[in-house]
Structures are given as C-alpha cells and as structure tokens.
Coordinates of N, CA and C in Angstrom, one line a residue:
X27 N 0.8 -1.2 0.0 CA 0.0 0.0 0.0 C 0.9 1.2 0.0
X28 N 0.5 2.2 -0.8 CA 1.2 3.5 -0.9 C 0.2 4.6 -0.9
X29 N 0.2 5.4 0.1 CA -0.6 6.6 0.1 C -0.2 7.6 -1.0
X30 N -1.2 8.0 -1.7 CA -0.9 9.0 -2.8 C -1.9 10.2 -2.7
X31 N -1.5 11.3 -3.3 CA -2.3 12.5 -3.2 C -2.5 13.1 -4.6
X32 N -3.6 13.8 -4.8 CA -3.8 14.5 -6.0 C -4.4 15.9 -5.6
X33 N -4.0 16.9 -6.3 CA -4.5 18.3 -6.0 C -5.8 18.6 -6.7
X34 N -6.6 19.4 -6.0 CA -7.9 19.8 -6.6 C -8.2 21.2 -6.0
X35 N -9.0 22.0 -6.6 CA -9.4 23.3 -6.1 C -8.2 24.0 -5.6
X36 N -7.2 24.3 -6.5 CA -6.0 24.9 -6.2 C -5.1 24.1 -5.3
X37 N -4.9 24.4 -4.0 CA -3.9 23.7 -3.2 C -4.4 22.6 -2.3
X38 N -5.7 22.2 -2.5 CA -6.2 21.1 -1.6 C -5.7 19.8 -2.1
X39 N -5.5 18.9 -1.2 CA -5.0 17.5 -1.6 C -6.0 16.5 -1.2
X40 N -6.2 15.5 -2.1 CA -7.1 14.4 -1.9 C -6.2 13.2 -1.7
X41 N -6.3 12.5 -0.6 CA -5.5 11.3 -0.3 C -6.2 10.0 -0.7
X42 N -5.5 9.1 -1.3 CA -6.1 7.8 -1.7 C -5.0 6.7 -1.6
X43 N -5.5 5.5 -1.6 CA -4.6 4.3 -1.6 C -5.2 3.3 -2.5
X44 N -4.3 2.6 -3.2 CA -4.8 1.5 -4.1 C -4.3 0.1 -3.5
X45 N -5.2 -0.9 -3.7 CA -4.9 -2.2 -3.2 C -5.3 -3.2 -4.3
X46 N -4.7 -4.4 -4.4 CA -5.1 -5.4 -5.3 C -4.4 -5.3 -6.6
X47 N -5.1 -5.8 -7.6 CA -4.5 -5.9 -9.0 C -4.7 -4.6 -9.7
X48 N -3.6 -4.1 -10.3 CA -3.7 -2.9 -11.1 C -4.5 -3.0 -12.3
X49 N -4.7 -4.3 -12.7 CA -5.6 -4.5 -13.9 C -7.0 -5.0 -13.6
X50 N -7.2 -5.1 -12.3 CA -8.6 -5.6 -11.9 C -9.6 -4.5 -12.1
X51 N -10.9 -4.9 -12.0 CA -12.0 -4.0 -12.1 C -12.0 -3.0 -10.9
X52 N -12.0 -1.7 -11.2 CA -11.9 -0.7 -10.1 C -13.2 -0.6 -9.2
X53 N -13.0 -0.6 -7.9 CA -14.0 -0.3 -7.0 C -13.6 0.9 -6.1
X54 N -14.4 1.9 -6.1 CA -14.1 3.1 -5.3 C -14.7 2.9 -3.9
X55 N -13.9 2.8 -2.9 CA -14.3 2.5 -1.5 C -14.7 3.8 -0.8
X56 N -15.9 3.9 -0.3 CA -16.3 5.1 0.5 C -16.5 4.7 1.9
X57 N -15.5 5.2 2.8 CA -15.4 4.7 4.1 C -16.5 5.3 5.1
X58 N -16.6 4.7 6.2 CA -17.6 5.1 7.3 C -17.1 6.3 8.0
X59 N -17.7 6.6 9.1 CA -17.4 7.9 9.8 C -16.1 7.8 10.6
X60 N -15.8 6.6 11.2 CA -14.5 6.4 11.9 C -13.7 5.4 11.1
X61 N -12.7 5.9 10.3 CA -12.1 5.0 9.3 C -10.7 5.6 8.9
X62 N -10.0 4.7 8.3 CA -8.7 5.0 7.7 C -8.6 4.3 6.4
X63 N -7.8 4.9 5.4 CA -7.6 4.2 4.2 C -6.2 3.4 4.2
X64 N -5.6 3.4 5.4 CA -4.3 2.7 5.6 C -4.6 1.2 5.9
X65 N -4.9 0.4 4.9 CA -5.2 -1.0 5.1 C -6.5 -1.4 4.5
X66 N -6.5 -2.6 3.9 CA -7.8 -3.0 3.2 C -8.1 -4.4 3.6
X67 N -7.7 -4.9 4.8 CA -7.9 -6.2 5.3 C -9.4 -6.6 5.3
X68 N -10.2 -5.6 5.6 CA -11.7 -5.8 5.7 C -12.3 -6.2 4.4
X69 N -11.6 -5.9 3.3 CA -12.0 -6.2 1.9 C -11.3 -7.3 1.3
X70 N -10.7 -8.2 2.1 CA -9.8 -9.3 1.6 C -10.6 -10.1 0.6
X71 N -11.8 -10.4 0.7 CA -12.6 -11.2 -0.2 C -12.6 -10.6 -1.6
X72 N -12.7 -9.3 -1.7 CA -12.7 -8.6 -3.0 C -11.3 -8.6 -3.6
X73 N -10.3 -8.5 -2.7 CA -8.9 -8.6 -3.2 C -8.6 -10.0 -3.8
X74 N -9.1 -11.0 -3.1 CA -8.9 -12.4 -3.6 C -9.6 -12.6 -5.0
X75 N -10.5 -11.8 -5.3 CA -11.2 -11.9 -6.6 C -10.5 -11.1 -7.7
X76 N -9.4 -10.5 -7.4 CA -8.6 -9.8 -8.4 C -9.0 -8.4 -8.7
X77 N -9.8 -7.8 -7.8 CA -10.2 -6.4 -8.0 C -9.2 -5.4 -7.7
X78 N -9.4 -4.2 -8.1 CA -8.5 -3.1 -7.9 C -9.3 -2.1 -6.9
X79 N -8.9 -2.0 -5.7 CA -9.6 -1.2 -4.7 C -9.0 0.2 -4.6
X80 N -9.8 1.2 -4.7 CA -9.3 2.6 -4.6 C -10.0 3.2 -3.4
X81 N -9.3 3.3 -2.3 CA -9.8 3.8 -1.1 C -9.5 5.3 -1.0
X82 N -10.5 6.2 -0.8 CA -10.4 7.6 -0.9 C -10.8 8.2 0.5
X83 N -9.9 9.1 1.0 CA -10.1 9.7 2.3 C -10.8 11.0 2.0
X84 N -11.9 11.2 2.7 CA -12.7 12.5 2.5 C -12.0 13.6 3.2
X85 N -12.3 14.9 2.8 CA -11.6 16.0 3.4 C -11.5 16.0 4.9
X86 N -10.3 16.2 5.4 CA -10.0 16.3 6.8 C -9.6 14.9 7.4
X87 N -9.9 13.8 6.7 CA -9.4 12.5 7.2 C -8.0 12.3 6.7
X88 N -7.2 11.7 7.6 CA -5.8 11.3 7.3 C -5.0 12.5 6.6
X89 N -4.5 12.2 5.4 CA -3.7 13.2 4.7 C -4.5 14.0 3.7
X90 N -5.9 13.9 3.7 CA -6.7 14.8 2.8 C -6.9 16.1 3.5
X91 N -6.8 17.2 2.7 CA -6.9 18.5 3.2 C -8.3 18.8 3.8
X92 N -8.3 19.6 4.9 CA -9.6 19.9 5.5 C -10.4 20.9 4.7
X93 N -10.9 20.5 3.6 CA -11.6 21.4 2.7 C -13.1 21.4 3.0
X94 N -13.6 22.5 3.2 CA -15.0 22.7 3.7 C -15.9 22.6 2.4
X95 N -16.7 21.5 2.4 CA -17.6 21.3 1.2 C -18.9 22.0 1.5
X96 N -19.5 22.5 0.4 CA -20.8 23.2 0.5 C -21.9 22.2 0.8
X97 N -21.8 21.0 0.2 CA -22.7 20.0 0.3 C -22.1 18.6 -0.1
X98 N -22.8 17.6 0.1 CA -22.3 16.2 -0.3 C -22.1 16.1 -1.8
X99 N -22.9 16.8 -2.6 CA -22.7 16.7 -4.0 C -21.3 17.2 -4.4
X100 N -20.7 18.1 -3.6 CA -19.3 18.5 -4.0 C -18.3 17.4 -4.0
X101 N -18.6 16.3 -3.3 CA -17.7 15.2 -3.2 C -17.6 14.5 -4.6
X102 N -18.7 14.4 -5.3 CA -18.7 13.9 -6.7 C -17.7 14.6 -7.6
X103 N -17.8 16.0 -7.5 CA -16.9 16.8 -8.3 C -15.4 16.6 -7.9
X104 N -15.2 16.5 -6.6 CA -13.8 16.3 -6.2 C -13.2 15.0 -6.7
X105 N -14.0 13.9 -6.5 CA -13.5 12.6 -6.9 C -13.4 12.5 -8.4
X106 N -14.2 13.3 -9.2 CA -14.1 13.3 -10.6 C -12.7 13.6 -11.1
X107 N -12.0 14.4 -10.3 CA -10.6 14.8 -10.6 C -9.7 13.6 -10.5
X108 N -9.9 12.8 -9.5 CA -9.1 11.5 -9.3 C -9.5 10.5 -10.4
X109 N -10.8 10.4 -10.7 CA -11.2 9.5 -11.8 C -10.5 9.8 -13.1
X110 N -10.5 11.1 -13.4 CA -9.8 11.5 -14.7 C -8.3 11.2 -14.6
X111 N -7.7 11.5 -13.4 CA -6.3 11.3 -13.3 C -5.9 9.8 -13.5
X112 N -6.7 8.9 -12.9 CA -6.5 7.4 -13.0 C -7.0 6.9 -14.3
X113 N -7.7 7.7 -15.1 CA -8.2 7.3 -16.5 C -9.1 6.1 -16.3
X114 N -10.0 6.2 -15.4 CA -11.0 5.1 -15.2 C -12.2 5.3 -16.1
X115 N -12.4 4.3 -16.9 CA -13.6 4.4 -17.9 C -14.8 3.8 -17.3
X116 N -14.7 2.9 -16.3 CA -15.9 2.3 -15.6 C -15.4 1.8 -14.3
X117 N -16.3 1.9 -13.3 CA -16.0 1.4 -12.0 C -17.3 1.1 -11.2
X118 N -17.1 0.4 -10.1 CA -18.2 0.2 -9.1 C -17.9 1.1 -7.9
X119 N -18.9 1.3 -7.1 CA -18.7 2.1 -5.8 C -19.2 1.3 -4.7
X120 N -18.5 1.2 -3.6 CA -18.9 0.5 -2.4 C -18.9 1.5 -1.2
X121 N -20.1 1.8 -0.8 CA -20.2 2.7 0.4 C -20.7 2.0 1.6
X122 N -20.0 2.2 2.7 CA -20.4 1.6 4.0 C -20.8 2.7 5.0
X123 N -22.0 2.5 5.6 CA -22.5 3.4 6.6 C -22.4 4.8 6.2
X124 N -21.6 5.7 6.8 CA -21.5 7.1 6.5 C -21.0 7.4 5.1
X125 N -20.4 6.3 4.5 CA -19.9 6.5 3.1 C -21.0 6.5 2.0
X126 N -22.2 6.1 2.4 CA -23.3 5.9 1.5 C -23.6 7.2 0.7
X127 N -23.9 8.3 1.4 CA -24.2 9.5 0.6 C -23.1 9.9 -0.4
X128 N -21.9 9.7 0.0 CA -20.7 10.1 -0.9 C -20.6 9.1 -2.1
X129 N -21.1 7.9 -1.9 CA -21.1 6.9 -3.0 C -22.2 7.4 -4.0
X130 N -23.3 7.8 -3.5 CA -24.4 8.3 -4.4 C -23.9 9.6 -5.1
X131 N -23.1 10.4 -4.4 CA -22.7 11.7 -5.0 C -21.8 11.4 -6.2
X132 N -20.9 10.4 -6.1 CA -20.0 10.0 -7.2 C -20.9 9.4 -8.4
X133 N -21.8 8.6 -8.0 CA -22.7 8.0 -9.1 C -23.5 9.1 -9.8
X134 N -23.9 10.1 -9.1 CA -24.6 11.3 -9.7 C -23.7 12.1 -10.6
X135 N -22.5 12.3 -10.1 CA -21.5 13.1 -10.9 C -21.0 12.4 -12.1
X136 N -20.9 11.0 -12.1 CA -20.3 10.2 -13.1 C -21.2 9.1 -13.6
X137 N -22.4 9.4 -14.1 CA -23.3 8.4 -14.4 C -22.9 7.4 -15.5
X138 N -22.2 7.9 -16.5 CA -21.7 7.0 -17.6 C -20.7 6.0 -17.1
X139 N -19.9 6.4 -16.1 CA -18.8 5.5 -15.7 C -19.2 4.6 -14.5
X140 N -20.2 4.9 -13.8 CA -20.6 4.1 -12.7 C -21.5 2.9 -13.1
X141 N -20.9 1.7 -12.9 CA -21.6 0.5 -13.3 C -22.6 0.1 -12.2
X142 N -22.1 0.0 -11.0 CA -23.0 -0.4 -9.8 C -22.6 0.4 -8.6
X143 N -23.6 0.6 -7.7 CA -23.3 1.2 -6.4 C -23.8 0.2 -5.4
X144 N -22.9 -0.2 -4.5 CA -23.2 -1.2 -3.5 C -23.2 -0.4 -2.1
X145 N -24.3 -0.5 -1.4 CA -24.4 0.2 -0.1 C -24.7 -0.8 1.0
X146 N -23.9 -0.7 2.0 CA -24.1 -1.6 3.2 C -24.4 -0.7 4.4
X147 N -25.5 -0.9 5.0 CA -25.9 -0.2 6.3 C -25.7 1.3 6.1
X148 N -26.2 1.8 5.0 CA -25.9 3.2 4.7 C -26.7 4.3 5.4
X149 N -26.0 5.4 5.6 CA -26.8 6.6 6.1 C -27.8 6.9 5.0
X150 N -29.1 7.2 5.5 CA -30.2 7.4 4.5 C -30.2 8.8 4.0
X151 N -31.3 9.1 3.2 CA -31.4 10.4 2.5 C -31.9 11.4 3.5
X152 N -31.0 11.9 4.4 CA -31.5 12.8 5.4 C -31.8 14.2 5.0
X153 N -31.6 14.5 3.7 CA -32.1 15.8 3.2 C -33.6 15.7 3.0
X154 N -34.2 14.5 3.0 CA -35.7 14.3 2.8 C -36.4 14.4 4.1
X155 N -37.4 15.2 4.3 CA -38.0 15.4 5.6 C -38.7 14.1 6.1
X156 N -39.2 13.3 5.2 CA -39.9 12.1 5.6 C -38.9 11.1 6.2
X157 N -37.7 11.0 5.5 CA -36.6 10.2 6.0 C -36.1 10.7 7.3
X158 N -36.0 12.0 7.4 CA -35.5 12.7 8.6 C -36.4 12.5 9.8
X159 N -37.7 12.3 9.6 CA -38.6 12.1 10.7 C -38.3 10.8 11.4
X160 N -37.6 9.8 10.8 CA -37.3 8.6 11.4 C -35.9 8.6 12.1
X161 N -35.2 9.7 11.9 CA -33.8 9.8 12.4 C -33.8 10.1 13.9
X162 N -33.2 9.2 14.7 CA -33.4 9.3 16.2 C -32.4 10.3 16.9
X163 N -31.5 10.9 16.1 CA -30.5 11.7 16.7 C -30.8 13.2 16.5
X164 N -30.2 14.0 17.3 CA -30.4 15.5 17.2 C -29.9 16.0 15.9
X165 N -30.6 17.0 15.3 CA -30.2 17.6 14.0 C -30.2 19.1 14.2
X166 N -29.1 19.7 13.8 CA -28.9 21.2 13.8 C -28.4 21.6 12.4
X167 N -29.3 22.0 11.5 CA -28.9 22.2 10.1 C -28.0 23.4 9.9
X168 N -28.0 24.4 10.9 CA -27.2 25.6 10.7 C -25.9 25.6 11.6
X169 N -25.5 24.4 12.0 CA -24.3 24.3 12.9 C -23.1 24.7 12.2
X170 N -22.2 25.4 12.9 CA -20.9 25.8 12.3 C -20.0 24.6 12.3
X171 N -19.0 24.6 11.4 CA -18.0 23.5 11.4 C -17.3 23.3 12.7
X172 N -16.9 24.4 13.3 CA -16.1 24.4 14.6 C -17.0 23.8 15.7
X173 N -18.3 24.1 15.7 CA -19.2 23.6 16.7 C -19.3 22.1 16.5
X174 N -19.4 21.6 15.3 CA -19.5 20.2 15.1 C -18.2 19.4 15.4
X175 N -17.1 20.1 15.3 CA -15.8 19.5 15.6 C -15.8 19.2 17.1
X176 N -16.3 20.2 17.9 CA -16.4 20.0 19.4 C -17.3 18.8 19.7
X177 N -18.4 18.7 19.0 CA -19.4 17.6 19.2 C -18.8 16.3 18.8
X178 N -18.0 16.3 17.7 CA -17.4 15.0 17.3 C -16.4 14.5 18.3
X179 N -15.6 15.4 18.8 CA -14.6 15.0 19.9 C -15.4 14.4 21.1
X180 N -16.5 15.0 21.5 CA -17.2 14.6 22.7 C -17.8 13.2 22.4
X181 N -18.4 13.0 21.2 CA -19.2 11.8 21.0 C -18.2 10.6 20.7
X182 N -17.2 10.8 19.9 CA -16.4 9.7 19.5 C -15.1 9.5 20.1
X183 N -14.5 10.5 20.7 CA -13.1 10.4 21.1 C -12.8 10.8 22.5
X184 N -13.8 11.1 23.3 CA -13.5 11.7 24.6 C -13.1 10.6 25.7
X185 N -13.4 9.4 25.4 CA -13.2 8.4 26.5 C -12.4 7.2 25.9
X186 N -11.6 7.4 24.9 CA -10.9 6.3 24.4 C -9.6 5.9 25.2
X187 N -9.3 4.6 25.1 CA -8.1 4.2 25.8 C -6.8 4.5 25.1
X188 N -5.7 4.5 25.7 CA -4.4 4.8 24.9 C -4.2 3.8 23.8
X189 N -4.7 2.6 24.0 CA -4.6 1.6 22.9 C -5.4 1.9 21.7
X190 N -6.7 2.4 22.0 CA -7.6 2.8 20.9 C -7.0 4.0 20.1
X191 N -6.3 4.9 20.9 CA -5.8 6.1 20.2 C -4.6 5.8 19.3
X192 N -4.1 4.5 19.3 CA -3.0 4.1 18.4 C -3.6 3.6 17.1
X193 N -4.9 3.3 17.0 CA -5.4 2.7 15.8 C -5.5 3.7 14.7
X194 N -5.2 3.2 13.5 CA -5.2 4.1 12.3 C -6.6 4.7 12.1
X195 N -7.6 3.9 12.3 CA -9.0 4.4 12.2 C -9.2 5.7 13.1
X196 N -8.8 5.6 14.3 CA -9.0 6.7 15.2 C -8.1 7.9 14.9
X197 N -6.8 7.6 14.6 CA -5.9 8.7 14.4 C -6.3 9.5 13.1
X198 N -6.6 8.7 12.1 CA -7.0 9.4 10.8 C -8.3 10.2 10.9
X199 N -9.2 9.7 11.8 CA -10.5 10.4 11.9 C -10.3 11.6 12.8
X200 N -9.3 11.6 13.7 CA -9.1 12.8 14.6 C -8.2 13.8 13.9
X201 N -7.7 13.6 12.8 CA -6.8 14.5 12.1 C -7.5 15.9 11.9
X202 N -6.7 16.9 11.9 CA -7.3 18.3 11.6 C -8.4 18.6 12.6
X203 N -8.2 18.2 13.9 CA -9.1 18.5 14.9 C -10.5 17.9 14.6
X204 N -10.5 16.7 14.2 CA -11.8 16.0 13.9 C -12.6 16.6 12.7
X205 N -11.9 17.2 11.8 CA -12.6 18.0 10.8 C -13.5 17.1 9.9
X206 N -13.0 15.9 9.5 CA -13.7 15.1 8.6 C -15.0 14.5 9.2
X207 N -14.9 14.0 10.4 CA -16.1 13.5 11.1 C -17.1 14.6 11.3
X208 N -16.6 15.8 11.7 CA -17.5 16.9 12.0 C -18.2 17.4 10.7
X209 N -17.5 17.4 9.6 CA -18.1 17.8 8.3 C -19.2 16.8 7.9
X210 N -18.9 15.5 8.1 CA -19.9 14.4 7.8 C -21.2 14.7 8.6
X211 N -21.0 15.0 9.9 CA -22.2 15.2 10.8 C -22.9 16.5 10.3
X212 N -22.2 17.5 9.9 CA -22.8 18.8 9.5 C -23.6 18.8 8.3
X213 N -23.1 18.1 7.2 CA -23.7 18.2 5.9 C -24.7 17.1 5.6
X214 N -24.7 16.0 6.3 CA -25.6 14.9 6.0 C -27.1 15.2 6.1
X215 N -27.4 16.2 6.9 CA -28.9 16.5 7.1 C -29.2 17.8 6.3
X216 N -28.3 18.3 5.5 CA -28.6 19.5 4.7 C -29.0 19.1 3.3
X217 N -29.3 20.0 2.5 CA -29.5 19.8 1.0 C -28.3 19.1 0.5
X218 N -28.4 18.0 -0.1 CA -27.2 17.3 -0.6 C -26.6 17.9 -1.9
X219 N -27.4 18.8 -2.6 CA -26.9 19.3 -3.8 C -27.3 18.5 -5.0
X220 N -28.0 17.4 -4.8 CA -28.6 16.5 -5.8 C -29.7 15.7 -5.1
X221 N -30.5 15.1 -5.9 CA -31.6 14.2 -5.4 C -31.3 12.7 -5.8
X222 N -31.6 11.8 -4.9 CA -31.4 10.4 -5.2 C -32.2 10.0 -6.5
X223 N -33.3 10.7 -6.8 CA -34.0 10.3 -8.0 C -33.2 10.6 -9.2
X224 N -32.1 11.3 -9.1 CA -31.3 11.6 -10.3 C -30.1 10.6 -10.4
X225 N -30.0 9.7 -9.5 CA -28.9 8.7 -9.5 C -29.4 7.5 -10.3
X226 N -28.9 7.3 -11.5 CA -29.4 6.4 -12.5 C -28.7 5.0 -12.5
X227 N -27.6 4.9 -11.8 CA -26.9 3.6 -11.8 C -27.7 2.6 -10.9
X228 N -27.6 1.3 -11.2 CA -28.2 0.3 -10.3 C -27.6 0.4 -8.9
X229 N -28.4 0.3 -7.9 CA -28.0 0.3 -6.5 C -28.4 -0.9 -5.8
X230 N -27.5 -1.6 -5.1 CA -27.8 -2.8 -4.3 C -27.6 -2.3 -2.9
X231 N -28.7 -2.2 -2.2 CA -28.7 -1.6 -0.8 C -29.1 -2.7 0.2
X232 N -28.2 -3.0 1.1 CA -28.5 -4.0 2.1 C -28.7 -3.3 3.5
X233 N -29.8 -3.6 4.1 CA -30.0 -3.0 5.5 C -30.7 -4.0 6.3
X234 N -30.4 -4.0 7.6 CA -31.1 -4.9 8.5 C -32.2 -4.3 9.3
X235 N -33.2 -5.0 9.6 CA -34.3 -4.5 10.5 C -33.7 -4.3 11.9
X236 N -32.7 -5.0 12.2 CA -32.1 -4.9 13.6 C -30.9 -3.9 13.7
X237 N -30.7 -3.1 12.6 CA -29.6 -2.2 12.6 C -29.8 -1.2 13.8
X238 N -28.8 -1.2 14.7 CA -29.0 -0.4 15.9 C -28.5 1.1 15.7
X239 N -28.0 1.4 14.6 CA -27.5 2.8 14.3 C -28.3 3.5 13.3
X240 N -28.8 2.9 12.3 CA -29.6 3.5 11.2 C -30.9 2.8 11.2
X241 N -32.0 3.5 11.5 CA -33.4 2.9 11.5 C -33.7 2.3 10.1
X242 N -34.2 1.1 10.2 CA -34.6 0.5 8.9 C -35.6 1.3 8.1
X243 N -36.6 1.9 8.8 CA -37.6 2.7 8.1 C -37.0 3.8 7.2
X244 N -36.0 4.4 7.7 CA -35.3 5.5 7.0 C -34.6 4.9 5.7
X245 N -34.0 3.7 5.9 CA -33.3 3.0 4.8 C -34.3 2.6 3.7
X246 N -35.5 2.1 4.2 CA -36.5 1.7 3.3 C -37.0 2.8 2.4
X247 N -37.3 4.0 3.0 CA -37.7 5.1 2.2 C -36.6 5.6 1.2
X248 N -35.4 5.5 1.7 CA -34.2 5.9 0.8 C -34.2 5.0 -0.4
X249 N -34.4 3.7 -0.2 CA -34.4 2.8 -1.4 C -35.5 3.2 -2.4
X250 N -36.6 3.6 -1.9 CA -37.7 4.0 -2.7 C -37.4 5.3 -3.5
X251 N -36.5 6.1 -3.0 CA -36.2 7.3 -3.7 C -35.2 7.1 -4.9
X252 N -34.6 5.9 -4.9 CA -33.6 5.6 -5.9 C -34.3 4.9 -7.1
X253 N -34.1 5.3 -8.3 CA -34.9 4.7 -9.4 C -34.6 3.3 -9.7
X254 N -33.3 2.8 -9.4 CA -32.9 1.5 -9.8 C -32.3 0.8 -8.6
X255 N -33.0 0.7 -7.5 CA -32.5 0.1 -6.3 C -33.1 -1.2 -6.0
X256 N -32.3 -2.1 -5.6 CA -32.7 -3.4 -5.0 C -32.4 -3.4 -3.6
X257 N -33.5 -3.4 -2.7 CA -33.3 -3.4 -1.3 C -33.2 -4.9 -0.8
X258 N -32.0 -5.2 -0.2 CA -31.8 -6.5 0.3 C -31.9 -6.4 1.8
X259 N -33.1 -7.0 2.3 CA -33.4 -6.9 3.7 C -32.9 -8.0 4.5
X260 N -32.2 -7.7 5.6 CA -31.8 -8.7 6.6 C -32.6 -8.5 7.9
X261 N -32.8 -9.6 8.6 CA -33.6 -9.5 9.8 C -32.8 -9.3 11.0
X262 N -31.7 -10.0 11.2 CA -31.0 -10.0 12.5 C -29.6 -9.4 12.5
X263 N -29.1 -9.0 11.3 CA -27.8 -8.4 11.3 C -27.7 -7.1 12.1
X264 N -26.5 -6.8 12.6 CA -26.3 -5.5 13.3 C -26.0 -4.4 12.2
X265 N -25.3 -3.4 12.6 CA -25.0 -2.3 11.7 C -23.7 -2.6 10.9
X266 N -22.7 -3.1 11.6 CA -21.4 -3.3 11.0 C -20.6 -4.3 11.7
X267 N -19.9 -5.2 11.0 CA -18.9 -6.1 11.5 C -18.2 -6.8 10.4
X268 N -17.1 -7.4 10.6 CA -16.4 -8.1 9.5 C -17.2 -9.2 8.9
X269 N -18.0 -9.9 9.7 CA -18.8 -11.0 9.2 C -19.9 -10.4 8.3
X270 N -20.5 -9.2 8.6 CA -21.5 -8.6 7.8 C -20.9 -8.2 6.5
X271 N -19.7 -7.6 6.5 CA -19.0 -7.2 5.3 C -18.8 -8.4 4.4
X272 N -18.2 -9.5 5.0 CA -17.9 -10.7 4.2 C -19.1 -11.3 3.6
X273 N -20.2 -11.3 4.3 CA -21.4 -11.9 3.7 C -22.0 -11.1 2.6
X274 N -21.9 -9.8 2.8 CA -22.4 -8.9 1.7 C -21.6 -9.0 0.4
X275 N -20.3 -9.1 0.6 CA -19.4 -9.3 -0.6 C -19.7 -10.6 -1.2
X276 N -19.9 -11.7 -0.4 CA -20.1 -13.0 -1.0 C -21.4 -13.1 -1.7
X277 N -22.5 -12.5 -1.1 CA -23.8 -12.8 -1.7 C -24.3 -11.7 -2.6
X278 N -23.8 -10.4 -2.5 CA -24.3 -9.3 -3.3 C -23.3 -8.7 -4.3
X279 N -22.0 -9.0 -4.1 CA -21.0 -8.4 -4.9 C -20.2 -9.4 -5.8
X280 N -19.9 -10.6 -5.2 CA -19.0 -11.5 -5.8 C -19.2 -11.8 -7.3
X281 N -20.5 -12.0 -7.6 CA -20.8 -12.4 -9.0 C -20.2 -11.4 -10.0
X282 N -20.1 -10.2 -9.6 CA -19.5 -9.2 -10.6 C -18.0 -9.3 -10.8
X283 N -17.3 -10.0 -10.0 CA -15.9 -10.0 -10.0 C -15.2 -11.4 -10.1
X284 N -16.0 -12.5 -10.2 CA -15.5 -13.8 -10.2 C -14.6 -14.0 -11.5
X285 N -13.4 -14.5 -11.3 CA -12.5 -14.7 -12.4 C -13.0 -15.7 -13.4
X286 N -12.6 -15.5 -14.7 CA -13.0 -16.5 -15.7 C -14.3 -16.3 -16.3

C-alpha cells in the first residue's frame, strides 16, 4: 500500500490508496465515519477476486486537506478529478455506513462511468423530511463546522483508551481536529446538492431491520427514492462487523468479479 495524493481546487489535496490488482476492475471505496484508508484487510474477499480497490479519504481525514464542502454533491466533483487522473472508464462504488451519501454523489456526478453502487448499512437520505422524521439523533442544520468538531470529539473520542488512540482508524479520523467527522455530521442533514431520484446507476442496498445505528424505516424510504434500487433486507444483522461485510461481498458483490 502506498498513500498517494492529487491536488484539486488549487492547493487542496485528496489522499487515496490502491490495493489489489492494477488491472482488476476498479471499486471506489467510500469509508464510514470512523475510518482510515491505511489498510484493506476488511475487503480481503474482494482482493482475492482480483479487483482493484481505490480507497479515498474524505476532506479532513488522514492526509486529505480539511476542505469545507458546500454539500455532499461537492464530493462527486472532487472525486471526478481523481477518476480522470486514473483514467477510469468504468467502476463500481462501495459505500459503507456514512460512506453511502458520498457513494451516491459519485454516481450522480459520473453516471456514464458508474456500473453499480453497493451500499451496506448506509446513512439514509437525510435531506428528505420524511426520512429525517425517522432519524433518532439530534439535528442542527445551521451548525458551524467548529461547533461540530467539538461535538465530534465529545461523541467519538473523549473516552478512548491509549490503545484505541493508536489505531489508524482513530488517528486518521481525529486529524485536523476531527474535521472530517464533523463535516460528515454537519452536511448529511442539509440539502445534498442533488436528489437520489437523479442517480441512474443500479444500487444494491442492504439493510437490517435490527440495525442499531440507522433505523430500517429510513433506509426503506431511501431505497424507494432511488430509481434502480434493489433493497436486500436482513432480519437480524447489526450495523457493521467483519462478518457482515464478508457476507455482503459473498452474496451481493462477488458475482460481478469472479475470475474467468
């Protein structure tokens, strides 16, 4: 693994890492709210299939510049710079949890190049008032970035052990005074800058009725907003684990990448 960077919007840097076969089918990985692109062990099944994984750090995470985005749609335009640099003619997108809105943003920005969008336990369409009515957490749509950085520290990082603080996921999420996590919290409930009804690529969305973090009702409405979505309902899965990722890859993604 080698961390790489590309410039956009003048002096801002986008950090990314590639894993797997350079000639494999590209999959753009959109990480969750506490995450690092330094390592792809969680996606080992995809690597074993000969895929090319491109893990991209959102603004403020790891080595990516703390660039303040107007909305989630801006992410699609930022990643388009990387897509052009890597000369990708077609790719899939895999969004996990908080990475889901950003996966949709790329699909919206690059419809001709997006083959499939895979979503696991994704954050729902919180710009939609009906979806938002099922959201069990506090929402402050006019919160300042600095205010959300303080909130992010309190929620996610205030009581971690010294061992936890050594993890790449934690360190990269705390970079730039928790900027990336805070921005995620700030813009997810605002106007995204696009509508899911305009995302034309096929979407495979898996969600569990037992998800303890994202209410199933919100995910169900989100699926209905997508023109070409297949909602894969699970009864007893939680929100996220290695076993859940492995099963999703095996049952919902593998057919796209099997060799031969």
